[in-house]
N, C-alpha and C. Protein backbone atom coordinates (compact mmCIF):
# COMPACT_ATOMS: atom_id res chain seq x y z
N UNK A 1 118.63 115.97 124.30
CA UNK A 1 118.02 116.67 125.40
C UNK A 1 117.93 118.16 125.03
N UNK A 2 116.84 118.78 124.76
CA UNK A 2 116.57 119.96 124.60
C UNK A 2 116.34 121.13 126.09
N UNK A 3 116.58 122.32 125.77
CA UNK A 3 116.78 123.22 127.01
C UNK A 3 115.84 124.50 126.07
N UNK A 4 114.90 124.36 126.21
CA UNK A 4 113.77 125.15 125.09
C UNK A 4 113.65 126.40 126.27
N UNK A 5 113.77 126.13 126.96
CA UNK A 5 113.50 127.12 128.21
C UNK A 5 113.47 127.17 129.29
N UNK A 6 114.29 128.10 130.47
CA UNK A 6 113.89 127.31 132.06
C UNK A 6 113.30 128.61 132.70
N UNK A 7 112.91 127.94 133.96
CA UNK A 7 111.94 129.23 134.58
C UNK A 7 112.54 128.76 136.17
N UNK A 8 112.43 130.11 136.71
CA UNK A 8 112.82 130.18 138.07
C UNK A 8 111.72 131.04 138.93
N UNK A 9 111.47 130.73 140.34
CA UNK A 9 110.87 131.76 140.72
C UNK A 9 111.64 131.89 141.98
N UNK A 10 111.58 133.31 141.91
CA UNK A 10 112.22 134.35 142.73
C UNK A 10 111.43 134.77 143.94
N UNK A 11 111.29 134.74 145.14
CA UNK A 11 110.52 135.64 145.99
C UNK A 11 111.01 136.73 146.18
N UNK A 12 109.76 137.90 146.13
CA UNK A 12 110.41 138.97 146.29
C UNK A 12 110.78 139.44 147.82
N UNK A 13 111.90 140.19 148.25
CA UNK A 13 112.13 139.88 149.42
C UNK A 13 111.78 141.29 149.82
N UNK A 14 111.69 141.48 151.44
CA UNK A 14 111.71 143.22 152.18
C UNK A 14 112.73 144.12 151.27
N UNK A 15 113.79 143.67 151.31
CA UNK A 15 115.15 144.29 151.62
C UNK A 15 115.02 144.27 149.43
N UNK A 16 114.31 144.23 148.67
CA UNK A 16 114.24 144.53 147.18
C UNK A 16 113.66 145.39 147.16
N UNK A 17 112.77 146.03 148.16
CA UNK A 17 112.11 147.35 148.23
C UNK A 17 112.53 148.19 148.11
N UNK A 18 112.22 149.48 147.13
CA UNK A 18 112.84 151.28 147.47
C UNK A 18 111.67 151.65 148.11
N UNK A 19 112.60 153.11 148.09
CA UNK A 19 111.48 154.10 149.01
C UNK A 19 109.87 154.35 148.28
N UNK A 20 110.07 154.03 146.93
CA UNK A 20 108.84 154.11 146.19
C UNK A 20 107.14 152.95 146.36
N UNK A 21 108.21 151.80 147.65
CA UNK A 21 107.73 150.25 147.99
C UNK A 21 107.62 149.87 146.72
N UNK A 22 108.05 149.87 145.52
CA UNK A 22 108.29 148.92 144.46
C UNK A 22 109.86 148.38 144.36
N UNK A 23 109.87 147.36 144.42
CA UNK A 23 111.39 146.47 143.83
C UNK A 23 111.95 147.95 142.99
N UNK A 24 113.44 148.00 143.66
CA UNK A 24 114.15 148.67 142.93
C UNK A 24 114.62 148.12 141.84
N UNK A 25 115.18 149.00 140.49
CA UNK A 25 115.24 148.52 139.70
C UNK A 25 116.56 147.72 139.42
N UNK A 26 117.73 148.07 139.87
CA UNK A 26 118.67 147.37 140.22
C UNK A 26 118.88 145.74 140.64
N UNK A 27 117.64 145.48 141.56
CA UNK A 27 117.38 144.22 141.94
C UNK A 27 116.57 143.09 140.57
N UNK A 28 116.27 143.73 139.69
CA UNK A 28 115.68 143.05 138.79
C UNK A 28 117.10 141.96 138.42
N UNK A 29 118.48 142.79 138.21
CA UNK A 29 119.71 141.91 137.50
C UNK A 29 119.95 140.96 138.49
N UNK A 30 119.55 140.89 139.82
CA UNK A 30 119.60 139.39 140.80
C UNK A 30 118.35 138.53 140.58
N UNK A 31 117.50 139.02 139.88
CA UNK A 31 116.20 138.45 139.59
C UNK A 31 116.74 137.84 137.97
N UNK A 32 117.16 138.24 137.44
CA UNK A 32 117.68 137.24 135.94
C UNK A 32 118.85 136.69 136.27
N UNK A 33 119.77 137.34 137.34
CA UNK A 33 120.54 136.04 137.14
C UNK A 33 120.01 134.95 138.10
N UNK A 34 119.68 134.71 138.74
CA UNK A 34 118.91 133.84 139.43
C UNK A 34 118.72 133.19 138.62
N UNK A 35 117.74 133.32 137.84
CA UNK A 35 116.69 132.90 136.60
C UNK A 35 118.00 132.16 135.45
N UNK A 36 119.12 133.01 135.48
CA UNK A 36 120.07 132.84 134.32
C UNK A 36 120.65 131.32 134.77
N UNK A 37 121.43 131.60 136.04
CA UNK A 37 122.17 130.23 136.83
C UNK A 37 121.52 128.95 137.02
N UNK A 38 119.91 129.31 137.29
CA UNK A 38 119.34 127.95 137.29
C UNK A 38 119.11 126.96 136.04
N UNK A 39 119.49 127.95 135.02
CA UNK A 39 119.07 128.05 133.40
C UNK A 39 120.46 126.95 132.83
N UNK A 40 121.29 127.83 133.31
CA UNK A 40 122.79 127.52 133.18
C UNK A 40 123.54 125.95 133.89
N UNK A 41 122.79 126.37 134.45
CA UNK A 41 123.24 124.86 135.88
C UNK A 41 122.63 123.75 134.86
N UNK A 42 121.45 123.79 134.64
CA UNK A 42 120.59 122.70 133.78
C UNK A 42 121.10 122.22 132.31
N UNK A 43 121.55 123.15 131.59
CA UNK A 43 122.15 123.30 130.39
C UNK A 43 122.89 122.87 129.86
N UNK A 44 124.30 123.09 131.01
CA UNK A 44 125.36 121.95 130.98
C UNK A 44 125.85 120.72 131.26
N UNK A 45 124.35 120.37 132.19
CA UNK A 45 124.74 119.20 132.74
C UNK A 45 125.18 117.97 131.56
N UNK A 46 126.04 116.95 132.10
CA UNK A 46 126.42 115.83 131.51
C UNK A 46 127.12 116.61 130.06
N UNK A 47 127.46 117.86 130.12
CA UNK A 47 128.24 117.90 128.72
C UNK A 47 129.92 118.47 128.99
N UNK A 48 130.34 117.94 129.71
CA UNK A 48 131.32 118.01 130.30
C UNK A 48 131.98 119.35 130.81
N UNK A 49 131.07 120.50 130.17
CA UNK A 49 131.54 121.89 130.49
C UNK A 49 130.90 122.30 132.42
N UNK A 50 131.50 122.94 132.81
CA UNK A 50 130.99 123.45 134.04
C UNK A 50 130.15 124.80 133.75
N UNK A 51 129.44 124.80 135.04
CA UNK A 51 128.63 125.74 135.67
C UNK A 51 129.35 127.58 135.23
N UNK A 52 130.58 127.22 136.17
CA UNK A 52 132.06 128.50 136.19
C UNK A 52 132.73 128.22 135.17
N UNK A 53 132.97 127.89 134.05
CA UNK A 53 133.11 128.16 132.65
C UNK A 53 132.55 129.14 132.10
N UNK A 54 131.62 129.90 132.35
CA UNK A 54 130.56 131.10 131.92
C UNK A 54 131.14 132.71 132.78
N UNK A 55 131.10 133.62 131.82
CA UNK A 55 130.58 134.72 132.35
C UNK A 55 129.69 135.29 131.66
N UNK A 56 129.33 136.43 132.43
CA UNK A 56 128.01 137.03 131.98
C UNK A 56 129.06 138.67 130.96
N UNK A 57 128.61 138.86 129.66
CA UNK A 57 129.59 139.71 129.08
C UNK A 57 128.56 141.07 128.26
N UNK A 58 126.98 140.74 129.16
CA UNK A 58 126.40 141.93 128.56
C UNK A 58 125.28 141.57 129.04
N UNK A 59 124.25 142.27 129.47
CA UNK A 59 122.52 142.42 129.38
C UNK A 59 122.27 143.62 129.53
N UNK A 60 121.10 143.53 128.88
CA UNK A 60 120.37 144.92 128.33
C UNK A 60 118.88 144.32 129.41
N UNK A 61 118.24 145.44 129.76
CA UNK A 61 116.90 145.15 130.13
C UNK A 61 115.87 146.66 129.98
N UNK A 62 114.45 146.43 129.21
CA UNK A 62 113.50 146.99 129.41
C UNK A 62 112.49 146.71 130.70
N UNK A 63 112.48 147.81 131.31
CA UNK A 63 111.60 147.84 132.47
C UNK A 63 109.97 148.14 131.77
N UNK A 64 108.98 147.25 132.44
CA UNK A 64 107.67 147.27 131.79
C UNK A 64 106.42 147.89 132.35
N UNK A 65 106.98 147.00 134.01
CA UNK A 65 105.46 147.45 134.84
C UNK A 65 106.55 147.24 136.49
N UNK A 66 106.18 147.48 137.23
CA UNK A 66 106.79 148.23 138.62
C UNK A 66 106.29 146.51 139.73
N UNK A 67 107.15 145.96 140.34
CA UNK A 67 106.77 144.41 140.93
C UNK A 67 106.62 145.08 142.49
N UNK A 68 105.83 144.65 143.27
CA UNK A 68 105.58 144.99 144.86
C UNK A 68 105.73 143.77 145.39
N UNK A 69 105.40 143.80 146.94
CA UNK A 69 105.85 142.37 147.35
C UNK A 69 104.87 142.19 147.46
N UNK A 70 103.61 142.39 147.10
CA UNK A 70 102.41 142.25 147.04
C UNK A 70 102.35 140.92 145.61
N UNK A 71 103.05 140.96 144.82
CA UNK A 71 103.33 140.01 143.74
C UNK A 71 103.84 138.73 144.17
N UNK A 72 104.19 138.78 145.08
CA UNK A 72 104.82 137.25 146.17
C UNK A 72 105.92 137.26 145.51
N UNK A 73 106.29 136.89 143.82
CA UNK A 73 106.97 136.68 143.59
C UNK A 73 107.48 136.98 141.80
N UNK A 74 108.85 137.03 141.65
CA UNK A 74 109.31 137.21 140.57
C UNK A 74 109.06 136.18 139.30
N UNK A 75 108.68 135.61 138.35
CA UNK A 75 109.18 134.57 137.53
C UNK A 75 109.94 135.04 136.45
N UNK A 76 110.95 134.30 136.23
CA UNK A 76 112.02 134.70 135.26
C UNK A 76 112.13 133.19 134.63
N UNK A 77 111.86 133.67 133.01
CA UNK A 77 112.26 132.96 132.00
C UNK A 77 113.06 133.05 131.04
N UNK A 78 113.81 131.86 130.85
CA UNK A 78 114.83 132.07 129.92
C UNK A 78 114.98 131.17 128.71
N UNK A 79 115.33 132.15 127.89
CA UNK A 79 115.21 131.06 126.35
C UNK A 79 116.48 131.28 125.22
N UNK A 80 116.90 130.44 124.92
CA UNK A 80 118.19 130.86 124.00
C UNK A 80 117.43 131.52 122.36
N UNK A 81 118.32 132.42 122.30
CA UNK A 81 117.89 133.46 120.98
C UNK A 81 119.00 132.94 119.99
N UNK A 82 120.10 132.65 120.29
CA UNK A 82 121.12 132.42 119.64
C UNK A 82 122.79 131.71 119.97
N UNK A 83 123.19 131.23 119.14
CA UNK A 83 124.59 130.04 119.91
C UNK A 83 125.74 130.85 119.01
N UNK A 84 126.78 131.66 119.16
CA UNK A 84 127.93 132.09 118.82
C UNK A 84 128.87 130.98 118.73
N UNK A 85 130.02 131.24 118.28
CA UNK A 85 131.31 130.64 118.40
C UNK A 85 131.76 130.35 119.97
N UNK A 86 131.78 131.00 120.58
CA UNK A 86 131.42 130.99 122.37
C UNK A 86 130.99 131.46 122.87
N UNK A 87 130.08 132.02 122.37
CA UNK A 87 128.78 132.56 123.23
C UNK A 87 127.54 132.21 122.90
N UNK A 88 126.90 132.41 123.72
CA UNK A 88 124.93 132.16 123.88
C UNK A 88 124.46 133.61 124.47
N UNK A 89 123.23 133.76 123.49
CA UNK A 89 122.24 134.60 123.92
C UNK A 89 121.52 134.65 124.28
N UNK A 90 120.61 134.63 124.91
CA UNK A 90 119.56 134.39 125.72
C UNK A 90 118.27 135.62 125.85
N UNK A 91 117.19 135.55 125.79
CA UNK A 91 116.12 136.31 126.13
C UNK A 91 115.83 136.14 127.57
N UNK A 92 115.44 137.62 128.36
CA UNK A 92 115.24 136.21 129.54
C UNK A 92 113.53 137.69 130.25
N UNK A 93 113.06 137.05 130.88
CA UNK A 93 111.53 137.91 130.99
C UNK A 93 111.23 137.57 132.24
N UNK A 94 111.03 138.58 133.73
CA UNK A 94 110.23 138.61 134.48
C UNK A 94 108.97 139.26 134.56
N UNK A 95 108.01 137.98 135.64
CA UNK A 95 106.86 138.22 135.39
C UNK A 95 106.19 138.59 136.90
N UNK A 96 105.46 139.02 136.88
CA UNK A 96 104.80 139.19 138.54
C UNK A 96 104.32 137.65 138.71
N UNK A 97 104.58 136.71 139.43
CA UNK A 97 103.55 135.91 139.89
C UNK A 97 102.59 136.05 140.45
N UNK A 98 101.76 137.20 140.99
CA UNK A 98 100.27 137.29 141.21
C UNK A 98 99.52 137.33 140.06
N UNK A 99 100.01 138.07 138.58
CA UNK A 99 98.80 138.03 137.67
C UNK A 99 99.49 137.70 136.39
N UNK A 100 100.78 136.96 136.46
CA UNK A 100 101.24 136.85 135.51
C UNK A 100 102.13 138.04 134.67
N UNK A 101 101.56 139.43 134.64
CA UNK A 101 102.02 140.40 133.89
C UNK A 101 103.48 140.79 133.39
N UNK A 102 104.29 141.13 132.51
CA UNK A 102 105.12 141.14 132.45
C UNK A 102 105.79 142.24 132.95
N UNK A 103 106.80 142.32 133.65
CA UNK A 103 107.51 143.21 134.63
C UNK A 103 109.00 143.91 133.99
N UNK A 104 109.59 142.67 133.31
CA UNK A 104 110.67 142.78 132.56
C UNK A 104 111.07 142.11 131.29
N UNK A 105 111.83 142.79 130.51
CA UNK A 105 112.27 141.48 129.33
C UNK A 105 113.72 141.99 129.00
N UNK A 106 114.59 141.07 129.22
CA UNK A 106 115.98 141.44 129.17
C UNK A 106 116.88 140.61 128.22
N UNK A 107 118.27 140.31 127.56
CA UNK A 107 119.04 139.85 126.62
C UNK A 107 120.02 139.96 127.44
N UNK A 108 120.74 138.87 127.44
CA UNK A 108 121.97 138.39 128.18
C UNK A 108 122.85 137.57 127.12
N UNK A 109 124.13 137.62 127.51
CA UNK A 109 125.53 136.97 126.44
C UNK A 109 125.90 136.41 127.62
N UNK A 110 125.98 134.87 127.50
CA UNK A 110 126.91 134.55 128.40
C UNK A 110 128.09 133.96 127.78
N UNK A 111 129.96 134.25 127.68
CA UNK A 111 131.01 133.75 127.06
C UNK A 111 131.41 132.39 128.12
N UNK A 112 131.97 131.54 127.33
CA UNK A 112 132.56 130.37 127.61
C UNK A 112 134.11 130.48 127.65
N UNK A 113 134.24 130.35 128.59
CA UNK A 113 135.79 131.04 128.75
C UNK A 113 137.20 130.19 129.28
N UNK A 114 138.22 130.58 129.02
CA UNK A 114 139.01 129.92 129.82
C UNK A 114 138.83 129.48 130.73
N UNK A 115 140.21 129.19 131.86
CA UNK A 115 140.10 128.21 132.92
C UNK A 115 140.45 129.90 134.16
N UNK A 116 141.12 131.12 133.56
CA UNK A 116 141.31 132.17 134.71
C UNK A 116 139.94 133.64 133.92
N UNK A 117 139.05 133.07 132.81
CA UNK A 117 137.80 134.04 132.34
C UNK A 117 139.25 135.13 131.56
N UNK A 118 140.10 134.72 131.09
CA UNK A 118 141.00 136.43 130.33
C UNK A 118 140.46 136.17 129.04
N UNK A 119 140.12 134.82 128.33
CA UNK A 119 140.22 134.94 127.27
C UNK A 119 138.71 133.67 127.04
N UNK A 120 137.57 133.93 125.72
CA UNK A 120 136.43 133.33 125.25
C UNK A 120 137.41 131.80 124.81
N UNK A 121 136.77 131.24 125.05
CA UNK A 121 136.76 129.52 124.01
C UNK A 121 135.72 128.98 123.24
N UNK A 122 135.84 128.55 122.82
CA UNK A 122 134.86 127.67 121.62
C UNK A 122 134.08 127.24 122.20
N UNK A 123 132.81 127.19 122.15
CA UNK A 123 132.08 126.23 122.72
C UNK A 123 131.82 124.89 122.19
N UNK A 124 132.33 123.72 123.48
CA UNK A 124 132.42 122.14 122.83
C UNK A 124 130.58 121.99 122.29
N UNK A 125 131.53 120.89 121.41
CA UNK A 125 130.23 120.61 120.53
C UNK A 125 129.20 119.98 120.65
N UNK A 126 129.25 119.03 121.44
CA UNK A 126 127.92 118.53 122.43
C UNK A 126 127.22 119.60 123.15
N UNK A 127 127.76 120.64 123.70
CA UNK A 127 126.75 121.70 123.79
C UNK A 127 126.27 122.86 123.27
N UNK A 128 127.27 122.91 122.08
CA UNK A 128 126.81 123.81 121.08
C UNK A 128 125.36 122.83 120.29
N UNK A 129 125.95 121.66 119.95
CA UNK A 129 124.68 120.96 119.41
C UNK A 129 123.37 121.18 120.21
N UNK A 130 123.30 120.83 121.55
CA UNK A 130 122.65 120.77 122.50
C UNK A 130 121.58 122.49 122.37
N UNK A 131 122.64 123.37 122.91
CA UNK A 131 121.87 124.55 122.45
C UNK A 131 121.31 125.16 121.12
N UNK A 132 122.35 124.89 119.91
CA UNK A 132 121.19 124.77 118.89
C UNK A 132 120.17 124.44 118.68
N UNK A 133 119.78 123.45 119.25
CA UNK A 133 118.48 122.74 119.12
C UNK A 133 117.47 122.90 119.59
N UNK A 134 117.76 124.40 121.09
CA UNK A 134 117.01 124.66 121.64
C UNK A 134 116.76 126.39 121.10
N UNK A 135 117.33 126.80 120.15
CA UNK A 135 117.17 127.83 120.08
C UNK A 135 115.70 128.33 119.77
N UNK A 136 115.13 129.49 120.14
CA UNK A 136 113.84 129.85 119.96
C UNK A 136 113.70 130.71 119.11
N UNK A 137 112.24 130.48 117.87
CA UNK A 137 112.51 130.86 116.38
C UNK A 137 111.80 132.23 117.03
C-alpha cells in the first residue's frame, strides 16, 4: 500500500482573517497540520504504530501568494521527501481552491517517539517499508 500523497481541504474560516482580510499568516501552520494529520492518520493505518506516536519536531514554510475567503478554501498536500531512522519528512503545499494557485510550500519532520514523546524510536519496519516506497523522487 503506497501513501504517494494525501490532500486535505481546509475551509477558510471568518475568524483566519487579519486586518489586511487575507488569512493571517500564522493560520497557514493549522492549514498543514490539518493537511499533515489527515496524511498521518492514513499512513499508519494497519501498521501497528498509532496516530500519537508522532510529533511534529520542525517546519519551515515559504509564503507565496496571500489566500482570502474569497478562495473558499485551502488545499494542502502532502508528500514524503524522505524516511530517517525515526523520522519522516514531508513536503507539504497549500493551494487556493478557487484557481488552484499556490499559496504555500512548507517541510515538516515528524519523530516517532516514545510512549511519554522524551525520547525518538526507530521507526517499525512495516512502516518504514511502507513509507519508502512512497517517497517522492
Amino acid at each position: 500500500m503506497l501513501f504517494r500523497s494525501g490532500r486535505k481541504v481546509v475551509p477558510i474560516r471568518w475568524r483566519d482573517m487579519d486586518g489586511f482580510d487575507h488569512v493571517n499568516n500564522a493560520v497557514y501552520l493549522n492549514y498543514l497540520e490539518e493537511g499533515r494529520d489527515a496524511w498521518l492518520t492514513h499512513a499508519v493505518e494497519g501498521s501497528g504504530v498509532t496516530f500519537n506516536d508522532f510529533v511534529v519536531r520542525h517546519v519551515s514554510i515559504d509564503f507565496v501568494s496571500a489566500l482570502t475567503q474569497d478562495d473558499g478554501a485551502a488545499v494542502v498536500e502532502v508528500t514524503v521527501e524522505s524516511v530517517g531512522g525515526s523520522s519522516i519528512t514531508l513536503r507539504e503545499t497549500v493551494h487556493a481552491e478557487s484557481d488552484g494557485r499556490l499559496a504555500a510550500s512548507a517541510r515538516g519532520v515528524l519523530v516517532h517517539t516514545n510512549a511519554d514523546h522524551s525520547a525518538s524510536q526507530p521507526l517499525p519496519d512495516v512502516l518504514r517499508a511502507r513509507l519508502e516506497a512512497s517517497v517522492e523522487p
